[in-house]
Coordinates of C-alpha atoms (C1' of nucleotides) in Angstrom, one line a residue:
Chain M
M164 CA -181.5 -29.5 -45.9
A165 CA -181.7 -26.0 -47.3
E166 CA -179.3 -25.0 -44.6
N167 CA -177.0 -27.8 -45.6
M168 CA -177.1 -26.7 -49.1
A169 CA -176.3 -23.2 -48.0
E170 CA -173.4 -24.3 -45.9
N171 CA -172.1 -26.3 -48.7
T172 CA -172.1 -23.6 -51.2
A173 CA -171.8 -20.4 -49.2
P174 CA -168.2 -19.6 -48.1
R175 CA -166.5 -22.2 -50.1
R176 CA -163.7 -20.1 -51.7
L177 CA -162.9 -18.6 -48.4
D178 CA -162.7 -22.0 -46.8
R179 CA -160.4 -23.2 -49.5
R180 CA -158.1 -20.2 -49.1
R181 CA -158.0 -20.9 -45.4
E182 CA -157.2 -24.5 -46.1
R183 CA -154.5 -23.6 -48.5
T184 CA -152.7 -21.5 -45.9
R185 CA -153.0 -24.2 -43.3
N186 CA -151.8 -26.9 -45.7
A187 CA -148.8 -24.8 -46.6
L188 CA -147.9 -24.5 -42.9
V189 CA -148.4 -28.3 -42.3
Y190 CA -146.4 -29.1 -45.4
A191 CA -143.5 -26.8 -44.3
A192 CA -143.6 -28.4 -40.9
Q193 CA -143.3 -31.8 -42.4
R194 CA -140.3 -30.7 -44.4
L195 CA -138.7 -29.5 -41.3
L196 CA -139.6 -32.6 -39.3
A197 CA -138.1 -34.8 -42.1
E198 CA -134.8 -32.8 -41.6
R199 CA -135.2 -33.0 -37.9
R200 CA -134.9 -29.2 -37.7
T201 CA -137.7 -28.4 -35.3
E202 CA -135.8 -25.8 -33.4
V203 CA -136.6 -23.0 -35.8
A204 CA -138.3 -19.6 -35.4
I205 CA -141.9 -19.4 -36.4
Q206 CA -140.9 -16.9 -39.0
E207 CA -138.7 -19.6 -40.7
I208 CA -141.7 -21.9 -40.9
T209 CA -143.9 -19.2 -42.4
D210 CA -141.2 -18.2 -44.8
L211 CA -140.9 -21.8 -46.0
A212 CA -144.7 -21.9 -46.3
D213 CA -144.6 -18.6 -48.1
V214 CA -147.3 -17.0 -45.8
G215 CA -147.1 -14.1 -43.4
V216 CA -146.0 -14.7 -39.8
G217 CA -149.3 -13.5 -38.5
S218 CA -151.1 -16.3 -40.4
F219 CA -149.4 -18.9 -38.3
Y220 CA -151.6 -17.9 -35.3
N221 CA -154.7 -18.1 -37.3
H222 CA -154.2 -21.8 -37.4
F223 CA -152.0 -23.0 -34.6
D224 CA -151.2 -21.9 -31.1
S225 CA -147.6 -22.9 -31.0
K226 CA -144.8 -24.6 -33.0
E227 CA -145.4 -27.8 -30.9
A228 CA -149.1 -27.9 -32.0
L229 CA -148.1 -27.5 -35.6
F230 CA -145.5 -30.2 -35.5
R231 CA -147.9 -32.5 -33.7
T232 CA -150.5 -32.0 -36.4
A233 CA -147.9 -32.4 -39.1
A234 CA -146.9 -35.8 -37.7
E235 CA -150.4 -36.9 -37.2
E236 CA -151.5 -36.1 -40.7
A237 CA -148.5 -38.0 -42.1
L238 CA -149.5 -41.0 -39.9
E239 CA -153.1 -40.7 -41.0
W240 CA -152.1 -40.6 -44.6
W241 CA -149.9 -43.7 -44.2
G242 CA -152.6 -45.7 -42.4
T243 CA -155.1 -44.8 -45.1
L244 CA -152.7 -45.9 -47.8
M245 CA -152.2 -49.2 -46.1
D246 CA -155.9 -49.8 -45.8
R247 CA -156.3 -49.0 -49.4
L248 CA -153.7 -51.5 -50.4
T249 CA -154.6 -54.4 -48.1
A250 CA -158.4 -54.0 -48.0
D251 CA -159.0 -57.3 -49.9
L252 CA -156.7 -59.5 -47.8
D253 CA -158.6 -61.6 -45.3
D254 CA -155.7 -63.6 -43.8
P255 CA -154.4 -61.3 -41.0
A256 CA -151.0 -62.8 -41.2
V257 CA -150.8 -61.8 -44.9
A258 CA -152.3 -58.4 -44.3
F259 CA -149.6 -57.8 -41.6
A260 CA -146.8 -59.0 -43.8
Q261 CA -148.0 -57.0 -46.8
S262 CA -148.2 -53.8 -44.8
L263 CA -144.7 -54.3 -43.5
R264 CA -143.3 -55.1 -47.0
L265 CA -145.1 -52.1 -48.5
T266 CA -143.9 -49.8 -45.7
G267 CA -140.4 -50.9 -46.2
R268 CA -140.7 -49.8 -49.8
L269 CA -142.1 -46.5 -48.8
H270 CA -138.8 -45.2 -47.4
R271 CA -137.3 -44.8 -50.9
R272 CA -140.4 -44.1 -52.8
H273 CA -141.6 -41.3 -50.4
P274 CA -138.5 -40.3 -48.4
R275 CA -140.1 -37.3 -47.0
L276 CA -143.2 -39.1 -45.7
S277 CA -140.9 -41.8 -44.4
R278 CA -138.7 -39.4 -42.5
V279 CA -141.7 -37.7 -40.9
L280 CA -142.9 -41.1 -39.7
L281 CA -139.5 -42.0 -38.4
S282 CA -139.3 -38.7 -36.5
V283 CA -142.3 -40.0 -34.4
G284 CA -140.1 -42.7 -33.0
P285 CA -141.2 -45.6 -30.9
E286 CA -144.4 -43.8 -29.9
L287 CA -145.4 -45.0 -33.4
A288 CA -146.5 -48.1 -31.6
R289 CA -148.8 -46.2 -29.3
S290 CA -150.3 -43.8 -31.8
E291 CA -154.0 -44.1 -32.6
R292 CA -153.1 -43.4 -36.2
G293 CA -150.9 -44.9 -38.8
L294 CA -149.8 -48.5 -38.9
A295 CA -150.1 -49.2 -35.2
P296 CA -153.8 -49.8 -34.8
R297 CA -153.9 -51.8 -38.0
A298 CA -150.9 -53.9 -37.0
H299 CA -152.3 -54.4 -33.5
R300 CA -155.6 -55.6 -35.0
D301 CA -153.8 -58.0 -37.4
I302 CA -151.6 -59.4 -34.7
R303 CA -154.5 -60.1 -32.4
A304 CA -156.6 -61.6 -35.2
A305 CA -153.7 -63.8 -36.3
A306 CA -153.0 -64.9 -32.7
T307 CA -156.7 -65.8 -32.2
A308 CA -156.8 -67.7 -35.5
G309 CA -153.7 -69.6 -34.5
R310 CA -151.6 -68.1 -37.3
F311 CA -149.3 -66.4 -34.9
R312 CA -147.9 -67.9 -31.7
V313 CA -148.0 -64.7 -29.7
D314 CA -149.3 -64.3 -26.2
D315 CA -148.4 -60.6 -25.6
P316 CA -149.8 -58.6 -28.5
D317 CA -148.5 -55.3 -27.0
L318 CA -145.0 -56.6 -27.0
A319 CA -145.4 -58.0 -30.5
L320 CA -146.6 -54.6 -31.7
A321 CA -143.7 -52.9 -30.1
M322 CA -141.3 -55.2 -31.8
T323 CA -143.0 -54.5 -35.1
A324 CA -142.8 -50.8 -34.6
G325 CA -139.1 -51.1 -33.6
A326 CA -138.4 -53.1 -36.8
V327 CA -140.2 -50.6 -39.0
L328 CA -138.3 -47.7 -37.5
A329 CA -134.9 -49.5 -37.6
L330 CA -135.4 -50.6 -41.2
G331 CA -136.3 -47.1 -42.2
A332 CA -133.3 -45.6 -40.5
L333 CA -131.0 -48.2 -42.1
V334 CA -132.4 -47.7 -45.6
H335 CA -131.9 -43.9 -45.3
A336 CA -128.4 -44.4 -43.9
Q337 CA -127.3 -46.8 -46.7
P338 CA -128.5 -45.4 -50.0
D339 CA -127.2 -48.5 -51.9
R340 CA -129.2 -51.0 -49.9
D341 CA -131.9 -52.9 -51.7
D342 CA -135.0 -51.6 -49.9
A343 CA -137.4 -54.2 -51.3
S344 CA -135.4 -57.3 -50.2
S345 CA -134.5 -55.7 -46.9
A346 CA -138.2 -55.1 -46.2
D347 CA -139.1 -58.7 -47.1
Q348 CA -136.3 -59.9 -44.8
V349 CA -137.7 -57.9 -42.0
A350 CA -141.2 -59.1 -42.6
L351 CA -139.9 -62.7 -42.7
G352 CA -137.9 -62.2 -39.5
L353 CA -141.0 -60.9 -37.6
L354 CA -143.1 -63.9 -38.9
R355 CA -140.4 -66.2 -37.7
Q356 CA -140.4 -64.4 -34.4
F357 CA -144.1 -64.8 -34.1
G358 CA -143.8 -68.5 -34.6
V359 CA -145.0 -68.9 -38.2
P360 CA -143.4 -72.1 -39.7
E361 CA -140.5 -71.3 -42.0
A362 CA -142.1 -72.5 -45.2
E363 CA -145.3 -70.6 -44.6
A364 CA -143.4 -67.5 -43.6
L365 CA -141.4 -67.7 -46.8
R366 CA -144.6 -68.2 -48.9
I367 CA -146.2 -65.1 -47.3
C368 CA -143.2 -62.9 -47.9
S369 CA -143.0 -63.8 -51.5
L370 CA -146.6 -63.2 -52.4
E371 CA -147.1 -60.6 -55.0
L372 CA -147.6 -57.0 -53.8
P373 CA -150.1 -54.5 -55.1
D374 CA -148.8 -52.4 -57.9
L375 CA -146.2 -50.1 -56.4
A376 CA -147.5 -47.1 -58.2
R377 CA -150.5 -47.4 -56.0
L378 CA -148.2 -46.5 -53.1
D379 CA -148.5 -43.0 -54.6
P380 CA -150.9 -40.7 -52.8
I381 CA -154.4 -39.9 -54.0
D382 CA -153.7 -36.3 -53.5
G383 CA -151.9 -34.1 -50.9
P384 CA -148.3 -33.1 -50.4
Y385 CA -146.8 -36.5 -51.1
G386 CA -148.5 -36.7 -54.5
Chain S
M920 CA -90.5 -38.8 -16.0
A921 CA -90.0 -36.0 -13.6
E922 CA -92.2 -33.9 -15.9
N923 CA -94.7 -36.6 -15.8
M924 CA -94.7 -36.7 -12.0
A925 CA -95.1 -32.9 -12.0
E926 CA -98.0 -33.1 -14.5
N927 CA -99.6 -35.8 -12.4
T928 CA -99.3 -33.9 -9.1
A929 CA -99.3 -30.3 -10.1
P930 CA -102.7 -28.8 -10.8
R931 CA -104.8 -31.7 -9.6
R932 CA -107.3 -29.9 -7.4
L933 CA -107.9 -27.4 -10.2
D934 CA -108.5 -30.2 -12.7
R935 CA -110.9 -31.8 -10.3
R936 CA -112.8 -28.6 -9.9
R937 CA -113.0 -28.1 -13.6
E938 CA -114.2 -31.7 -14.0
R939 CA -116.8 -31.2 -11.4
T940 CA -118.3 -28.3 -13.2
R941 CA -118.2 -30.2 -16.5
N942 CA -119.9 -33.2 -15.0
A943 CA -122.6 -31.1 -13.4
L944 CA -123.4 -29.8 -16.9
V945 CA -123.3 -33.2 -18.5
Y946 CA -125.5 -34.6 -15.8
A947 CA -128.0 -31.8 -16.1
A948 CA -128.1 -32.3 -19.8
Q949 CA -128.8 -36.0 -19.3
R950 CA -131.7 -35.2 -17.0
L951 CA -133.1 -32.9 -19.7
L952 CA -132.5 -35.5 -22.5
A953 CA -134.4 -38.1 -20.4
E954 CA -137.3 -35.7 -20.2
R955 CA -137.0 -34.9 -23.9
R956 CA -136.7 -31.2 -23.0
T957 CA -133.8 -30.1 -25.1
E958 CA -135.4 -26.8 -26.2
V959 CA -134.3 -24.9 -23.1
A960 CA -132.2 -21.8 -22.6
I961 CA -128.6 -22.3 -21.6
Q962 CA -129.4 -20.6 -18.4
E963 CA -131.9 -23.3 -17.5
I964 CA -129.2 -25.9 -18.0
T965 CA -126.7 -24.0 -15.8
D966 CA -129.3 -23.4 -13.1
L967 CA -130.0 -27.2 -13.1
A968 CA -126.3 -27.8 -12.9
D969 CA -126.0 -25.1 -10.2
V970 CA -123.2 -23.3 -12.0
G971 CA -122.9 -19.8 -13.5
V972 CA -124.0 -19.3 -17.1
G973 CA -120.5 -18.2 -18.0
S974 CA -119.1 -21.6 -17.0
F975 CA -121.1 -23.2 -19.7
Y976 CA -118.8 -21.7 -22.4
N977 CA -115.7 -22.8 -20.5
H978 CA -116.7 -26.4 -21.5
F979 CA -119.0 -26.4 -24.5
D980 CA -119.6 -24.3 -27.6
S981 CA -123.3 -24.9 -27.8
K982 CA -126.2 -26.7 -26.4
E983 CA -126.0 -29.2 -29.2
A984 CA -122.4 -30.0 -28.3
L985 CA -123.4 -30.5 -24.7
F986 CA -126.3 -32.8 -25.5
R987 CA -124.2 -34.8 -28.0
T988 CA -121.6 -35.3 -25.3
A989 CA -124.2 -36.2 -22.7
A990 CA -125.7 -38.9 -25.0
E991 CA -122.2 -40.2 -25.9
E992 CA -121.2 -40.5 -22.3
A993 CA -124.3 -42.4 -21.4
L994 CA -123.7 -44.8 -24.4
E995 CA -120.1 -45.3 -23.3
W996 CA -121.2 -46.0 -19.8
W997 CA -123.7 -48.6 -21.0
G998 CA -121.2 -50.3 -23.3
T999 CA -118.6 -50.5 -20.5
L1000 CA -121.3 -52.0 -18.2
M1001 CA -122.2 -54.7 -20.8
D1002 CA -118.5 -55.5 -21.3
R1003 CA -118.0 -55.9 -17.6
L1004 CA -121.0 -58.2 -17.2
T1005 CA -120.4 -60.4 -20.3
A1006 CA -116.6 -60.5 -20.3
D1007 CA -116.4 -64.2 -19.5
L1008 CA -118.9 -65.5 -22.0
D1009 CA -117.3 -67.0 -25.1
D1010 CA -120.4 -68.1 -27.0
P1011 CA -121.3 -65.0 -29.0
A1012 CA -124.9 -66.1 -29.2
V1013 CA -125.0 -66.2 -25.4
A1014 CA -123.1 -62.9 -25.0
F1015 CA -125.6 -61.3 -27.4
A1016 CA -128.7 -62.6 -25.6
Q1017 CA -127.3 -61.8 -22.1
S1018 CA -126.6 -58.2 -23.2
L1019 CA -130.2 -57.9 -24.5
R1020 CA -131.7 -59.4 -21.4
L1021 CA -129.6 -57.1 -19.1
T1022 CA -130.4 -54.1 -21.2
G1023 CA -134.1 -54.8 -20.9
R1024 CA -133.7 -54.8 -17.1
L1025 CA -131.9 -51.6 -17.2
H1026 CA -135.0 -49.6 -18.1
R1027 CA -136.5 -50.0 -14.7
R1028 CA -133.3 -50.2 -12.7
H1029 CA -131.8 -47.0 -14.2
P1030 CA -134.7 -45.2 -15.8
R1031 CA -132.7 -42.0 -16.4
L1032 CA -129.9 -43.8 -18.2
S1033 CA -132.4 -45.8 -20.1
R1034 CA -134.3 -42.7 -21.2
V1035 CA -131.1 -41.0 -22.4
L1036 CA -130.3 -44.1 -24.5
L1037 CA -133.8 -44.1 -25.9
S1038 CA -133.5 -40.4 -26.8
V1039 CA -130.7 -41.4 -29.2
G1040 CA -133.2 -43.3 -31.4
P1041 CA -132.3 -45.7 -34.2
E1042 CA -128.9 -44.0 -34.7
L1043 CA -128.2 -46.2 -31.7
A1044 CA -127.4 -48.9 -34.3
R1045 CA -124.9 -46.7 -36.0
S1046 CA -123.1 -45.3 -33.0
E1047 CA -119.5 -46.3 -32.3
R1048 CA -120.4 -46.4 -28.7
G1049 CA -122.8 -48.4 -26.6
L1050 CA -124.3 -51.7 -27.4
A1051 CA -124.0 -51.3 -31.2
P1052 CA -120.4 -52.2 -31.8
R1053 CA -120.6 -55.1 -29.3
A1054 CA -123.8 -56.5 -30.8
H1055 CA -122.4 -56.1 -34.3
R1056 CA -119.3 -58.1 -33.2
D1057 CA -121.4 -60.8 -31.5
I1058 CA -123.8 -61.1 -34.5
R1059 CA -120.9 -61.5 -37.0
A1060 CA -119.1 -64.0 -34.7
A1061 CA -122.3 -66.0 -34.2
A1062 CA -123.0 -66.0 -37.9
T1063 CA -119.4 -67.2 -38.7
A1064 CA -119.7 -69.8 -36.0
G1065 CA -122.9 -71.0 -37.6
R1066 CA -124.9 -70.2 -34.4
F1067 CA -127.0 -67.5 -36.2
R1068 CA -128.4 -68.0 -39.7
V1069 CA -127.9 -64.4 -40.7
D1070 CA -126.5 -63.2 -44.0
D1071 CA -127.0 -59.4 -43.5
P1072 CA -125.4 -58.4 -40.2
D1073 CA -126.2 -54.7 -40.7
L1074 CA -129.9 -55.6 -41.0
A1075 CA -129.7 -57.9 -38.0
L1076 CA -128.1 -55.2 -36.0
A1077 CA -130.7 -52.7 -37.0
M1078 CA -133.5 -55.1 -35.9
T1079 CA -131.7 -55.6 -32.6
A1080 CA -131.5 -51.8 -32.1
G1081 CA -135.1 -51.5 -33.0
A1082 CA -136.1 -54.2 -30.5
V1083 CA -134.1 -52.6 -27.7
L1084 CA -135.7 -49.2 -28.4
A1085 CA -139.2 -50.5 -28.7
L1086 CA -138.9 -52.6 -25.6
G1087 CA -137.6 -49.6 -23.6
A1088 CA -140.4 -47.4 -24.8
L1089 CA -143.0 -50.1 -23.9
V1090 CA -141.6 -50.7 -20.5
H1091 CA -141.7 -47.0 -19.7
A1092 CA -145.2 -46.6 -21.1
Q1093 CA -146.6 -49.5 -19.1
P1094 CA -145.3 -49.2 -15.6
D1095 CA -147.0 -52.5 -14.5
R1096 CA -145.3 -54.6 -17.2
D1097 CA -142.8 -57.2 -16.0
D1098 CA -139.6 -55.9 -17.5
A1099 CA -137.6 -59.1 -16.9
S1100 CA -139.9 -61.4 -18.7
S1101 CA -140.5 -58.9 -21.5
A1102 CA -136.8 -58.6 -22.0
D1103 CA -136.4 -62.3 -22.1
Q1104 CA -139.2 -62.6 -24.6
V1105 CA -137.5 -60.0 -26.9
A1106 CA -134.2 -61.8 -26.7
L1107 CA -135.9 -65.1 -27.5
G1108 CA -137.7 -63.4 -30.4
L1109 CA -134.5 -62.1 -31.9
L1110 CA -132.8 -65.5 -31.6
R1111 CA -135.7 -67.1 -33.3
Q1112 CA -135.5 -64.5 -36.0
F1113 CA -131.8 -65.2 -36.4
G1114 CA -132.6 -68.9 -37.0
V1115 CA -131.6 -70.4 -33.7
P1116 CA -133.5 -73.6 -33.1
E1117 CA -136.3 -73.2 -30.6
A1118 CA -135.0 -75.4 -27.8
E1119 CA -131.5 -73.8 -28.0
A1120 CA -133.0 -70.3 -28.0
L1121 CA -135.1 -71.2 -24.9
R1122 CA -132.1 -72.6 -23.2
I1123 CA -130.0 -69.4 -23.9
C1124 CA -132.7 -67.1 -22.7
S1125 CA -133.2 -68.9 -19.4
L1126 CA -129.5 -69.0 -18.4
E1127 CA -128.7 -67.3 -15.2
L1128 CA -127.8 -63.6 -15.4
P1129 CA -125.0 -61.9 -13.6
D1130 CA -126.1 -60.5 -10.2
L1131 CA -128.4 -57.6 -11.0
A1132 CA -126.7 -55.4 -8.4
R1133 CA -123.8 -55.5 -10.7
L1134 CA -125.9 -53.5 -13.1
D1135 CA -125.2 -50.6 -10.8
P1136 CA -122.5 -48.2 -11.9
I1137 CA -119.1 -48.2 -10.6
D1138 CA -119.3 -44.5 -10.1
G1139 CA -120.7 -41.6 -11.9
P1140 CA -124.1 -40.0 -12.1
Y1141 CA -126.0 -43.2 -12.3
G1142 CA -124.6 -44.5 -9.1
Chain H
dA39 C1' -99.7 -15.6 -10.5
dT40 C1' -102.8 -18.4 -12.7
dT41 C1' -107.0 -20.5 -13.7
dA42 C1' -112.0 -21.2 -13.2
dT43 C1' -116.1 -19.5 -11.9
dC44 C1' -119.7 -16.1 -11.3
dT45 C1' -122.5 -11.8 -12.2
dA46 C1' -124.3 -8.5 -15.1
dT47 C1' -125.6 -7.1 -19.6
dA48 C1' -125.3 -5.6 -24.7
dG49 C1' -127.1 -7.1 -28.7
dA50 C1' -129.5 -10.6 -31.3
dT51 C1' -133.4 -13.2 -31.9
dC52 C1' -138.0 -14.7 -31.2
dT53 C1' -143.0 -14.6 -30.0
dA54 C1' -147.3 -12.8 -30.3
dT55 C1' -150.3 -9.1 -31.6
dA56 C1' -152.2 -4.7 -33.4
dG57 C1' -153.6 -2.5 -37.2
dA58 C1' -153.5 -2.2 -42.3
dT59 C1' -154.4 -4.5 -46.6
dA60 C1' -156.4 -7.8 -49.6
dA61 C1' -159.9 -11.3 -50.9
dT62 C1' -164.5 -12.9 -50.8
dG63 C1' -169.5 -12.8 -49.7
dC64 C1' -173.9 -10.8 -50.5
Chain W
dA462 C1' -169.6 -6.4 -44.6
dT463 C1' -166.9 -10.1 -43.3
dT464 C1' -163.0 -12.9 -43.1
dA465 C1' -158.2 -14.0 -43.8
dT466 C1' -153.9 -12.5 -44.6
dC467 C1' -149.9 -9.5 -44.3
dT468 C1' -146.5 -6.0 -42.3
dA469 C1' -144.4 -3.9 -38.7
dT470 C1' -143.0 -4.0 -34.0
dA471 C1' -143.2 -4.0 -28.6
dG472 C1' -141.7 -6.7 -25.3
dA473 C1' -139.8 -11.0 -23.8
dT474 C1' -136.2 -14.1 -24.1
dC475 C1' -131.8 -15.9 -25.2
dT476 C1' -126.8 -16.1 -26.4
dA477 C1' -122.3 -15.0 -25.7
dT478 C1' -119.0 -12.2 -23.4
dA479 C1' -116.5 -8.7 -20.6
dG480 C1' -115.0 -7.9 -16.2
dA481 C1' -115.2 -8.9 -11.3
dT482 C1' -114.6 -12.5 -7.9
dA483 C1' -113.1 -16.8 -5.9
dA484 C1' -110.1 -20.8 -5.7
dT485 C1' -105.7 -22.9 -6.3
dG486 C1' -100.7 -23.1 -7.3
dC487 C1' -96.1 -22.0 -6.1

DNA sequence: ATTATCTATAGATCTATAGATAATGC
DNA sequence: ATTATCTATAGATCTATAGATAATGC
């Protein structure tokens, strides 16, 4: 207990300084990932982060390690956001659709985060972080509850990931496109695909969404 | 005419030698793309292709140019294959579904080509080559003919591309998965999504496919 | 004689670290 | 006194080309 107190109070400012440097590197890496410019010299990364080159090696072994971390933190952040926004929904079909509709709106509201997620590609479906585990859980629960007519949840998850990625790419490629209605269309299409009756699918996809302002991050680089 | 003859006969062997070198480079680039190892030295590429480093610059200005060409040629090759296999189908809904079902079978039958296509990512939907222009044409035709209930063909195309990519990634990630039935499931799901009545969608997705051996290339690196 | 390829390499760029400097802890 | 950062750089690696060699044309 005393130890714990000591640990909590002792080198706090030093830890925070260390954290600041690390975060600056991760944030710079996310900017580069979003631009798909990962073939850069380490010095370019540290310049972007405004830290010395040497500091890089205090935190990461290689560019690849940094970019991996940068993508994982974005996925984590996204997953947490979805949890926060769908925590009170107990119908898995609704939770699934809400997450998709919210994610579709993320592309314009947080273009950088969106582009980092898109840079992950279809492995999105296999990641332990982000939307994948949540969508997988919702799909299985909905199948068990008889809400979805799905007998291959892995395939259903893959289709979901593909739809999310394709929608994101489309929204970025067509700046005039209405992101909200496109997202709702995509959610509707997936529900149809999963055998939800048309009327019910339409109902689910026109439910009210949580306040969009709550899409904004609690803190962190996207705030 | 005489000139033409001369041009046709004159430096033929030289042209073929030049072509051979170029093809070796493109083929090497495709192997690397398939492994997602594009951050390699030019010398590694030329070693793989078994040509001198200098030869690289006889054909391409940069690695990026080579990789771009390598992806485009794979897309072109794929599109041509689909045309060859679906030329005689005049129902656009059927042509659409057949292409998807065949493409799904491509991942195991031609893993390298498949991985090159997957490396292109969601821009697949925006490429002037490959499945995209054909699928776009089929989707619009089917919508006009009242076969698909689709009012946003761009979005429908994006969903199709997403499904193709996600299925490919899944098939590669799960070596035991039945690629044929997964592909048919995906095609069925998209038809459902596009408002094709269940019975009709099922019928379309159980139509006989062209002989799979015809998936094999006429010539070229995938042969 | 012409054209393409190959070999060897100058110069540019990049990685990873050593040692100096700055910030914090005690 | 300790820990993290920064600056400067040795050595490795990479790009792009010059000049030599090989293949083909005529």
